[in-house]
Coordinates of C-alpha atoms in Angstrom, one line a residue:
X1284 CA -54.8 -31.3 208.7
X1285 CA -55.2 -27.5 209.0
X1286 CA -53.6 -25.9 206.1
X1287 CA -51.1 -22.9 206.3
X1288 CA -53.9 -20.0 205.2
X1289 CA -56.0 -21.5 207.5
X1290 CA -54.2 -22.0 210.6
X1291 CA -53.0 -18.2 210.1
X1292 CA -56.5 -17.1 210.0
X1293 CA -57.2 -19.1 213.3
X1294 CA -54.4 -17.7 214.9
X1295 CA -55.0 -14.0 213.7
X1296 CA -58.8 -14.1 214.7
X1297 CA -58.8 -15.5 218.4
X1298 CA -55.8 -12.4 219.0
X1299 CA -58.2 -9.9 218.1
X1300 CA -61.0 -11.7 220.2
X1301 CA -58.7 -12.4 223.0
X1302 CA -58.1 -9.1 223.3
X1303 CA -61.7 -8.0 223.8
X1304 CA -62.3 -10.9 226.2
X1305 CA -59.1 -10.0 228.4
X1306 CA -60.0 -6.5 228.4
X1307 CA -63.5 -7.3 229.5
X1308 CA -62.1 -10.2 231.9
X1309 CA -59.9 -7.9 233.8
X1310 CA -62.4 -4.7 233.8
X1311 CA -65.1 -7.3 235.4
X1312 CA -62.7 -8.8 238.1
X1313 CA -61.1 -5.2 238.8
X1314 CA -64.4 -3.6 239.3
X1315 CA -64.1 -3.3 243.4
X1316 CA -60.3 -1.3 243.1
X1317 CA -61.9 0.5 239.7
X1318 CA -64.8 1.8 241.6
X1319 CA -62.5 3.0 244.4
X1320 CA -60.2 4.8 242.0
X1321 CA -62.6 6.3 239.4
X1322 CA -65.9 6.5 241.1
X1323 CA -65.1 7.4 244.7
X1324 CA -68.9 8.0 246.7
X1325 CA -68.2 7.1 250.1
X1326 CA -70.4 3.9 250.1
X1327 CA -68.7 1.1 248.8
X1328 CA -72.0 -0.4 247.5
X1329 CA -73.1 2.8 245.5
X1330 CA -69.0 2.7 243.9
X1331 CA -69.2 -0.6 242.8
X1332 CA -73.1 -0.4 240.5
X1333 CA -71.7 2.6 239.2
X1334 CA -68.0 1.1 238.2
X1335 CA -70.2 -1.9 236.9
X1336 CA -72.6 0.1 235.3
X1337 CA -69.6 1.4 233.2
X1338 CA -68.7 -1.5 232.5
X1339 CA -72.3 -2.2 230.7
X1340 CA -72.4 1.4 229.6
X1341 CA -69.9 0.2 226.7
X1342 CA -72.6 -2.4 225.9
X1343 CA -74.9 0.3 224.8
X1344 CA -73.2 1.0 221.6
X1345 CA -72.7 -2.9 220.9
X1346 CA -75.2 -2.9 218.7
X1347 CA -74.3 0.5 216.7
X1348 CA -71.0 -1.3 216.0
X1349 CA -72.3 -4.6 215.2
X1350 CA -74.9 -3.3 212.7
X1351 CA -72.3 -0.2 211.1
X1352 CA -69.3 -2.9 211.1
X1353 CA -71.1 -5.7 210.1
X1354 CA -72.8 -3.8 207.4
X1355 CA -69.3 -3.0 206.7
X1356 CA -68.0 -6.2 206.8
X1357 CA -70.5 -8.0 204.3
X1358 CA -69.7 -4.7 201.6
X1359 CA -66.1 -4.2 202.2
X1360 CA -64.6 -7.3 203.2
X1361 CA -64.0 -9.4 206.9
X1362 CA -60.6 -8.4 206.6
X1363 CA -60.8 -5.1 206.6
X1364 CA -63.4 -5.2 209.5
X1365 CA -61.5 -7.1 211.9
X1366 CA -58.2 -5.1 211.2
X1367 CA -60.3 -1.9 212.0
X1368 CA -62.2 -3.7 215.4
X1369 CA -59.0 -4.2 217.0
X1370 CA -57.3 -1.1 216.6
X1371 CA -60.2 0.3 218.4
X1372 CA -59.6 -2.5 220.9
X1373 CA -56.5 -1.7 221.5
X1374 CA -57.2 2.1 222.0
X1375 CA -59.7 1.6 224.7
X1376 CA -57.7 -0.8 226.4
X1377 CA -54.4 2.0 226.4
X1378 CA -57.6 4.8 227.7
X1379 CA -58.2 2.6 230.5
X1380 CA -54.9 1.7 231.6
X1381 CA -53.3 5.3 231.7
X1382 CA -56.0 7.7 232.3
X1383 CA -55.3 9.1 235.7
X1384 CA -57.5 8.6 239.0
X1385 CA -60.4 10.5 240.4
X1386 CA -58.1 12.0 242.6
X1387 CA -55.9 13.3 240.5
X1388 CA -58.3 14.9 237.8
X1389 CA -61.5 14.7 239.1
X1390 CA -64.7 14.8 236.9
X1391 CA -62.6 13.7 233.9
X1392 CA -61.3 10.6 235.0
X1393 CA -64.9 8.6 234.9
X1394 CA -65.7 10.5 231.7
X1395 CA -62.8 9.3 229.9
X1396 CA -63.1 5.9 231.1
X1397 CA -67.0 5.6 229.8
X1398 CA -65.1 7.3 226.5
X1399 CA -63.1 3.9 226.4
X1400 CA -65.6 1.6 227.3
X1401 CA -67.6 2.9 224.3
X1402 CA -65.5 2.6 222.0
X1403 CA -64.6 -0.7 222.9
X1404 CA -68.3 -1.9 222.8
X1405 CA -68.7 0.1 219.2
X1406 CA -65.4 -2.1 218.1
X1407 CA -66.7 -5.6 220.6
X1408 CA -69.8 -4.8 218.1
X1409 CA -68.4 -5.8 215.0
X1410 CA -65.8 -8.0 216.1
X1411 CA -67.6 -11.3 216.7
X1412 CA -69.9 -11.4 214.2
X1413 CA -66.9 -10.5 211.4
X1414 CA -65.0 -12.8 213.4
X1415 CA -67.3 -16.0 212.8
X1416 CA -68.0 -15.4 208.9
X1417 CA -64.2 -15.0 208.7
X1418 CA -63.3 -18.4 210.2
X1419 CA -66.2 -20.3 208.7
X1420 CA -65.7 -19.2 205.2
X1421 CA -62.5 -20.1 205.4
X1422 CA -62.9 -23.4 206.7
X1423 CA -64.0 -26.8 205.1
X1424 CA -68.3 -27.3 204.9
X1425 CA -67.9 -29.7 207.2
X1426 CA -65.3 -28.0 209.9
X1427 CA -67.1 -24.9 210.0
X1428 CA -68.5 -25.4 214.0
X1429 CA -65.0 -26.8 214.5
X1430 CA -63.1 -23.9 212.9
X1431 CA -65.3 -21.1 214.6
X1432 CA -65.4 -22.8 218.3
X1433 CA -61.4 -21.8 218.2
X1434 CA -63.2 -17.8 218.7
X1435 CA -65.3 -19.3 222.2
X1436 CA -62.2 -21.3 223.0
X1437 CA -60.4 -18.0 223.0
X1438 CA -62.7 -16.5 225.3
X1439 CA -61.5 -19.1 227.6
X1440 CA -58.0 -18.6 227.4
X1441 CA -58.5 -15.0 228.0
X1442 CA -60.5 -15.7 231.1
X1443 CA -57.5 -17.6 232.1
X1444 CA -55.0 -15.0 231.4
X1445 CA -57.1 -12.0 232.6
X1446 CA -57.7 -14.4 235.9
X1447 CA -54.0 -15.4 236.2
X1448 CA -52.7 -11.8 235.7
X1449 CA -55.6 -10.7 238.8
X1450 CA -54.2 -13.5 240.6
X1451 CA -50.6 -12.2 239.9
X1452 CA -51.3 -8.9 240.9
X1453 CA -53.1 -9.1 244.1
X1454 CA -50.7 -11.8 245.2
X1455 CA -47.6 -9.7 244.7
X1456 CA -48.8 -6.2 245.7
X1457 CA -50.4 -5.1 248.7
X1458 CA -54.2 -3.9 248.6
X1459 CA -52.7 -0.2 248.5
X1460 CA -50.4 -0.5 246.1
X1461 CA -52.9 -2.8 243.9
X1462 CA -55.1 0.2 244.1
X1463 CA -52.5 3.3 243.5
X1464 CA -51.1 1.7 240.4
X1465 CA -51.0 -2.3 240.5
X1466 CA -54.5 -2.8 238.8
X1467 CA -52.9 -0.7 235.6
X1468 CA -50.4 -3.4 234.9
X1469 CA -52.9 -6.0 233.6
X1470 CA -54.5 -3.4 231.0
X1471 CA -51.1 -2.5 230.0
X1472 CA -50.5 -5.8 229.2
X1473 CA -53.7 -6.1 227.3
X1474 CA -52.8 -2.9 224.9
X1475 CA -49.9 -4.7 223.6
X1476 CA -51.7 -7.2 222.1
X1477 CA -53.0 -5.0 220.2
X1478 CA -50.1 -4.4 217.6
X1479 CA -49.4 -7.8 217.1
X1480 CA -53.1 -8.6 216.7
X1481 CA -53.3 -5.7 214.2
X1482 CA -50.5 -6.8 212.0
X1483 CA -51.3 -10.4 212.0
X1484 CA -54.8 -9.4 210.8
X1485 CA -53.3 -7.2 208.0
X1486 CA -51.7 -9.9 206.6
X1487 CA -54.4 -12.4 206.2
X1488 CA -56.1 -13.4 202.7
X1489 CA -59.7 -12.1 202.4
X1490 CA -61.8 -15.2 202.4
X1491 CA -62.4 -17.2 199.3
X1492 CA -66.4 -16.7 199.9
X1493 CA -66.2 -13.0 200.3
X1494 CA -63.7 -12.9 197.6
X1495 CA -65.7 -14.5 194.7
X1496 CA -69.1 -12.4 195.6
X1497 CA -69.6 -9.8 193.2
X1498 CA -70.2 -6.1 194.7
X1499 CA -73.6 -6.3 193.7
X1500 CA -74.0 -9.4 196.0
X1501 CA -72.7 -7.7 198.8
X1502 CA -75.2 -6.4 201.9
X1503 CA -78.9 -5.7 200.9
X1504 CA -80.0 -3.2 203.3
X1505 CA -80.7 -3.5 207.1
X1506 CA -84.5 -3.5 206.7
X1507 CA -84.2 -5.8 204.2
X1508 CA -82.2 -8.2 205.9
X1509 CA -84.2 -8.5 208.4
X1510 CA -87.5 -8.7 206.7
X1511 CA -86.0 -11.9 204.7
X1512 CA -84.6 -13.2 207.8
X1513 CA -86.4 -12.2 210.9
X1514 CA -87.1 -15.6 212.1
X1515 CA -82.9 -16.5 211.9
X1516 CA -82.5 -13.6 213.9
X1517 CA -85.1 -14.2 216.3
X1518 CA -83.6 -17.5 216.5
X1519 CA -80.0 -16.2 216.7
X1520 CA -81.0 -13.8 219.3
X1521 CA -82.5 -16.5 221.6
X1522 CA -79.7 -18.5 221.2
X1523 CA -77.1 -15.7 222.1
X1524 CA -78.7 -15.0 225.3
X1525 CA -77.6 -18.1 227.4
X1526 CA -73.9 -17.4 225.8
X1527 CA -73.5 -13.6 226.8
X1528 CA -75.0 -14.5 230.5
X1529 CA -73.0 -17.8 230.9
X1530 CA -70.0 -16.2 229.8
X1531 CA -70.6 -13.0 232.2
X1532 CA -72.0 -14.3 235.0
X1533 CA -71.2 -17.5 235.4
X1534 CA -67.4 -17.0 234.7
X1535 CA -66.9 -13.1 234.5
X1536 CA -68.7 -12.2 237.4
X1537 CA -67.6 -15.0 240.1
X1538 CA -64.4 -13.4 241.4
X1539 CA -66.7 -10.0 242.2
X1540 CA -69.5 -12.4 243.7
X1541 CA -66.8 -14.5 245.6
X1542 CA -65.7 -11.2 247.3
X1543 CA -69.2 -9.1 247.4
X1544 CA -71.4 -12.0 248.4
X1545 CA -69.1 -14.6 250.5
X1546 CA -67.0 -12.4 251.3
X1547 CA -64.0 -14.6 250.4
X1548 CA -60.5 -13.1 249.6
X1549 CA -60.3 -11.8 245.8
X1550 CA -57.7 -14.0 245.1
X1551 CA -59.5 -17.1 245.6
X1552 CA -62.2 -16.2 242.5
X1553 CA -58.8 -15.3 240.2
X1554 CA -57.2 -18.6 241.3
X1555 CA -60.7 -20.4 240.6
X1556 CA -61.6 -18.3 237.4
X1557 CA -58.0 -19.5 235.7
X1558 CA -59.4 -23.4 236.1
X1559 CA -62.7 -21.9 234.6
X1560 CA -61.1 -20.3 231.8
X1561 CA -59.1 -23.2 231.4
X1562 CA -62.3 -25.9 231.3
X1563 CA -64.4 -23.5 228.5
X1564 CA -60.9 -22.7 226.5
X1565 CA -60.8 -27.3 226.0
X1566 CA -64.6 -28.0 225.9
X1567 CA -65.0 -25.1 223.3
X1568 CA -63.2 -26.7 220.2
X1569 CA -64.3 -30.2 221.8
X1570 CA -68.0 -29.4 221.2
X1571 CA -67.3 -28.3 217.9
X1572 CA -65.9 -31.1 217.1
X1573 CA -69.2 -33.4 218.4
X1574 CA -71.6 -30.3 216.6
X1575 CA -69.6 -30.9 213.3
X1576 CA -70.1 -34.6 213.3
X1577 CA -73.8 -35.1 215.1
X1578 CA -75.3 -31.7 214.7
X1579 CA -75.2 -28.6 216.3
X1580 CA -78.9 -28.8 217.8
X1581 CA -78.0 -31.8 220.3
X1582 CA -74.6 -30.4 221.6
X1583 CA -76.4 -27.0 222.1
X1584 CA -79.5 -28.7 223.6
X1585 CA -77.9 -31.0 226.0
X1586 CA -75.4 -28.1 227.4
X1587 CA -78.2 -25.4 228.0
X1588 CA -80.1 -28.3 229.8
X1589 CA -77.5 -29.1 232.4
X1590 CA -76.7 -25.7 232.6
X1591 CA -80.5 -24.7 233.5
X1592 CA -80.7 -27.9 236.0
X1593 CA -77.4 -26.9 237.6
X1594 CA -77.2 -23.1 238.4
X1595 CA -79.3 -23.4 241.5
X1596 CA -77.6 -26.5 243.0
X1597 CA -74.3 -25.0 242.3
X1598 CA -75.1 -21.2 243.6
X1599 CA -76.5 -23.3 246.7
X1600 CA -73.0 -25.4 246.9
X1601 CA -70.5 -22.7 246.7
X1602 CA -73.1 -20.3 249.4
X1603 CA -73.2 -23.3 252.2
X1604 CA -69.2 -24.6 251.2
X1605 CA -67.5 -20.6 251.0
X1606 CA -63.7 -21.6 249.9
X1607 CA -61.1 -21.7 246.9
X1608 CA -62.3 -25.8 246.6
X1609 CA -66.2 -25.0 246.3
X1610 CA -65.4 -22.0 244.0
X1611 CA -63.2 -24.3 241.7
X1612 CA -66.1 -27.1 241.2
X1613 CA -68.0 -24.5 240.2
X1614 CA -65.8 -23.0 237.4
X1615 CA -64.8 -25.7 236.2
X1616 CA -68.0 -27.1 235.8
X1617 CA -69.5 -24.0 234.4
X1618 CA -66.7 -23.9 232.3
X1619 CA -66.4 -26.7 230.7
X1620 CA -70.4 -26.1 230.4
X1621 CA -70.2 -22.8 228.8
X1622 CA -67.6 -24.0 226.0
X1623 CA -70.0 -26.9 225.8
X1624 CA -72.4 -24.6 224.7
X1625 CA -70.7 -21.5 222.6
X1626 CA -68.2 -23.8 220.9
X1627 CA -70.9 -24.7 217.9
X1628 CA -73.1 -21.6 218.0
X1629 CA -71.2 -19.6 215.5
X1630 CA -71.2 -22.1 213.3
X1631 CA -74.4 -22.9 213.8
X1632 CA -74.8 -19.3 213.1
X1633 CA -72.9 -19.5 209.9
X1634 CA -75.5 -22.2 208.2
X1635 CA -78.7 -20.0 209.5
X1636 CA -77.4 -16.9 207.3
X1637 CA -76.3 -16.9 203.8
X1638 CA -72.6 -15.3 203.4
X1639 CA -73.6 -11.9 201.9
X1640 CA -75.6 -10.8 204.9
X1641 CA -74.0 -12.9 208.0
X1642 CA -71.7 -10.7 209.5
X1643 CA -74.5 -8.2 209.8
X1644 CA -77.4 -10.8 210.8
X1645 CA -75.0 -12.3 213.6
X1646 CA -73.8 -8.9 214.8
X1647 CA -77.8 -8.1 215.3
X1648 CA -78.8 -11.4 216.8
X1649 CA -75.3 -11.1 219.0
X1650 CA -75.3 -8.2 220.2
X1651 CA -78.5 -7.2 220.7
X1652 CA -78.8 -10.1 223.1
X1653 CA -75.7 -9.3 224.9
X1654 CA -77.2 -5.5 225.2
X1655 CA -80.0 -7.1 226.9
X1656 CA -79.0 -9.6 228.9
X1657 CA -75.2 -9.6 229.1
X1658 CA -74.0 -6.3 229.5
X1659 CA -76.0 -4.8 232.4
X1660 CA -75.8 -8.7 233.9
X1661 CA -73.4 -7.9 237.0
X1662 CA -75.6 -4.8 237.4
X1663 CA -78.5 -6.4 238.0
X1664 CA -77.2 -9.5 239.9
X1665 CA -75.1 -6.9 242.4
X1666 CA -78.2 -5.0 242.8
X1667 CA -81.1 -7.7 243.1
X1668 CA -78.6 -9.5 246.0
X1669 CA -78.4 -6.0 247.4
X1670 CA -82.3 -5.8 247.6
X1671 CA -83.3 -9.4 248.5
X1672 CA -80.4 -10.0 250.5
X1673 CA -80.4 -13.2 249.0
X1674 CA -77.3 -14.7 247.1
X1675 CA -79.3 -16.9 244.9
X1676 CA -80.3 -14.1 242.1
X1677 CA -77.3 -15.2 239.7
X1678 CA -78.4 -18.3 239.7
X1679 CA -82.4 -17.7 238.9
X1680 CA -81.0 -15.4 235.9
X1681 CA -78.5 -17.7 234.3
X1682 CA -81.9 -20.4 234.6
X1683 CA -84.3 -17.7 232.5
X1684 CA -81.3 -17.5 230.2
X1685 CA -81.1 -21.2 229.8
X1686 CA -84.9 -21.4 229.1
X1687 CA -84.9 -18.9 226.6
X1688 CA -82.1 -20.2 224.6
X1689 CA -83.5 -23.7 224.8
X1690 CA -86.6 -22.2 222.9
X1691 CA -84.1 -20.4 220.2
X1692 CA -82.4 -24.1 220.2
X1693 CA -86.2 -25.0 218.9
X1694 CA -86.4 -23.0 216.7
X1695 CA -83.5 -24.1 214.5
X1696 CA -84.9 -27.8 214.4
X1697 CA -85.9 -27.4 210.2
X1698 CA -83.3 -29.2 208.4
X1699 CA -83.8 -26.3 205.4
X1700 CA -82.7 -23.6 208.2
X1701 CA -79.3 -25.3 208.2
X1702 CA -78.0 -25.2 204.5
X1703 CA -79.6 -21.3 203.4
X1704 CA -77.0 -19.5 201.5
X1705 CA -74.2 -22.4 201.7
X1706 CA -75.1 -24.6 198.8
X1707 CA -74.2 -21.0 196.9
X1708 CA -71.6 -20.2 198.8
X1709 CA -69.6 -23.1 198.4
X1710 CA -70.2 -23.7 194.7
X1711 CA -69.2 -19.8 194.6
X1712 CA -65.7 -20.2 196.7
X1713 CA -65.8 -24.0 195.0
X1714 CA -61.8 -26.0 195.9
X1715 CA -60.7 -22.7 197.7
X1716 CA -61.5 -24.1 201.0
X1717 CA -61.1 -27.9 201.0

């Protein structure tokens, strides 16, 4: 049984992430009315890279924010951090969902919505890494992959809601009106999370690990930390990349590639992205469960497999079957697939690190990878169909993803790799988290 302190700090983390998935969920599946309103060209191809490109653009300071608020995590406290990532959050979200239309102010409009998007990728930056070391220090030695999959389950539900509130919108409004003022009423939505997020977060008890560090324990320097754990991060970083591409292609991307590639009405990939988010949201805590109890390395390993094996059958499924049924077996499948995978990373993450220098490790390893690979994923996939004028590029970059976090999955096989830092840790926060 979850205790009290616990089950708060469950509930006052996946808010904050929620938040930064739903923002993200709706910006991806708005992208065609977004590039109509903000980025007006007179080519509907050129409008959507570049309302997609701003949409990575905030990816760009990721890893800023990941290394300044981790850094400032591991020295001032989790709490602090995540109280300060959502705030941010929340202020981008409000940008987004007020500033007025190309039309209306020109120029501006597009400048202030790349102003949003980077500072939510600054706050995004810190907020999973701080996230994770908050949930797995406060959870039992033996829970942690359990405790932290509730962040990837949230991921899911946000999918869901940002799905379900796309679905809403373009069911009830009429294309025009959906692009005067419609697609506004899912990031106003979104912005009021952002209070109650807040204030749940300020509320929450520091955890017991940061809590009985002494300052002088606290954050060695960035080239430090990753002279003494370069090979973690390496393996972090390879292990991140299937998750940011899964997650953003595989489930952010569809209702876009539904519309752009099959041409199928947008509602059908919102109606088939709420079962998605609904299949990763119940395999996320699910696979932590399994990781906690038979080890991380063979629920990671057997998940990226049938991911790899799958993406090409699948792309080919849902291309020669167009339809709301095809494009449901596919989310759901890659859903429960993706919270297969991302539900024991974190804390997977969590024994690779001591607890004095994970928020900043993961926040490297993290976002780095999703800079890389994640960000600039619809990008690329919009632009290589473009080129090829083939429809199978998502599917041959979600397989490079899977082989290269298979390797990363290698790379964590040591036994040693698994306990560095906890054995302290726990002694050091000992009967605070039983």
């Amino acid at each position: 049984m979850l205790r009290n302190k616990q089950r708060r700090a469950i509930i006052a983390t996946v808010t904050g992430n929620g938040l930064e998935w739903f923002d993200f969920t709706v910006y991806s599946y708005f992208s065609i009315t977004l590039s109509k309103v903000f980025f007006p060209t007179g080519n509907d191809l050129s409008s959507l890279l570049l309302a997609v490109a701003t949409f990575g653009v905030g990816f760009v300071m990721r890893p800023v924010g990941g290394i300044i608020l981790g850094i400032y995590a591991d020295k001032v406290g989790r709490k602090s951090a995540l109280t300060l990532t959502i705030a941010m959050m929340a202020v981008g979200t409000l940008l987004i969902a007020v500033t007025p239309s190309y039309e209306s102010i020109g120029i501006a409009a597009p400048c202030i919505i790349v102003f949003a998007r980077l500072l939510q990728g600054f706050s995004a930056g810190g907020e999973m890494g701080t996230a994770g070391a908050f949930l797995t220090e406060h959870a039992p030695e033996r829970r942690r992959c359990y405790f932290a999959s509730w962040i990837l389950s949230s991921i899911g539900v946000a999918i869901l809601l940002g799905a379900a509130s796309g679905a809403a919108v373009t069911l009830a409004l009429d294309a025009t009106t959906v692009e005067l003022w419609g697609w506004r009423l899912p990031f106003l939505f979104g912005s009021l999370i952002g209070p109650v997020g807040y204030y749940l977060r300020k509320h929450l008890d520091e955890t017991p690990v940061f809590a009985a560090r002494s300052k002088a324990d606290r954050s060695p320097p960035l080239f430090s930390l990753l002279s003494r754990h370069f090979k973690e991060i390496a393996a972090g970083f390879s292990l991140s990349v299937l998750w940011t591409v899964a997650v953003y292609v595989l489930l952010f991307y569809m209702p876009t590639y539904a519309a752009f590639a099959l041409h199928r009405p947008q509602s059908e990939g919102f109606v088939a992205g709420i079962v998605g988010g609904l299949a990763m949201a119940c395999a996320a805590p699910l696979a932590g469960i399994l990781a906690d109890r038979y080890g991380s390395r063979t629920v990671l390993l057997l998940s990226a497999f049938l991911i790899l094996v799958l993406a090409w059958p699948m792309f080919k499924y849902i291309n020669l079957v167009p339809g709301i049924a095809s494009l449901t077996i596919f989310q759901i499948l890659f859903g429960a697939l993706t919270g297969a995978y991302t539900g024991p990373i974190l804390g997977t993450f969590a024994r690779l690190f001591p607890s004095d220098v994970l928020s900043t490790s993961v926040s490297v390893a993290y976002n780095f990878a999703v800079t890389i690979f994640g960000g600039f994923a619809s990008f690329f996939v919009t632009w290589l169909i473009a080129q090829t004028g083939s429809n199978m590029a998502p599917a041959l970059y979600v397989m490079a993803a899977a082989a290269i976090s298979l390797l990363g999955v290698a790379m964590i096989r040591s036994p040693k790799g698994w306990k560095r830092g906890w054995a302290q840790d726990a002694a050091a926060a000992s009967g605070c988290c039983q």
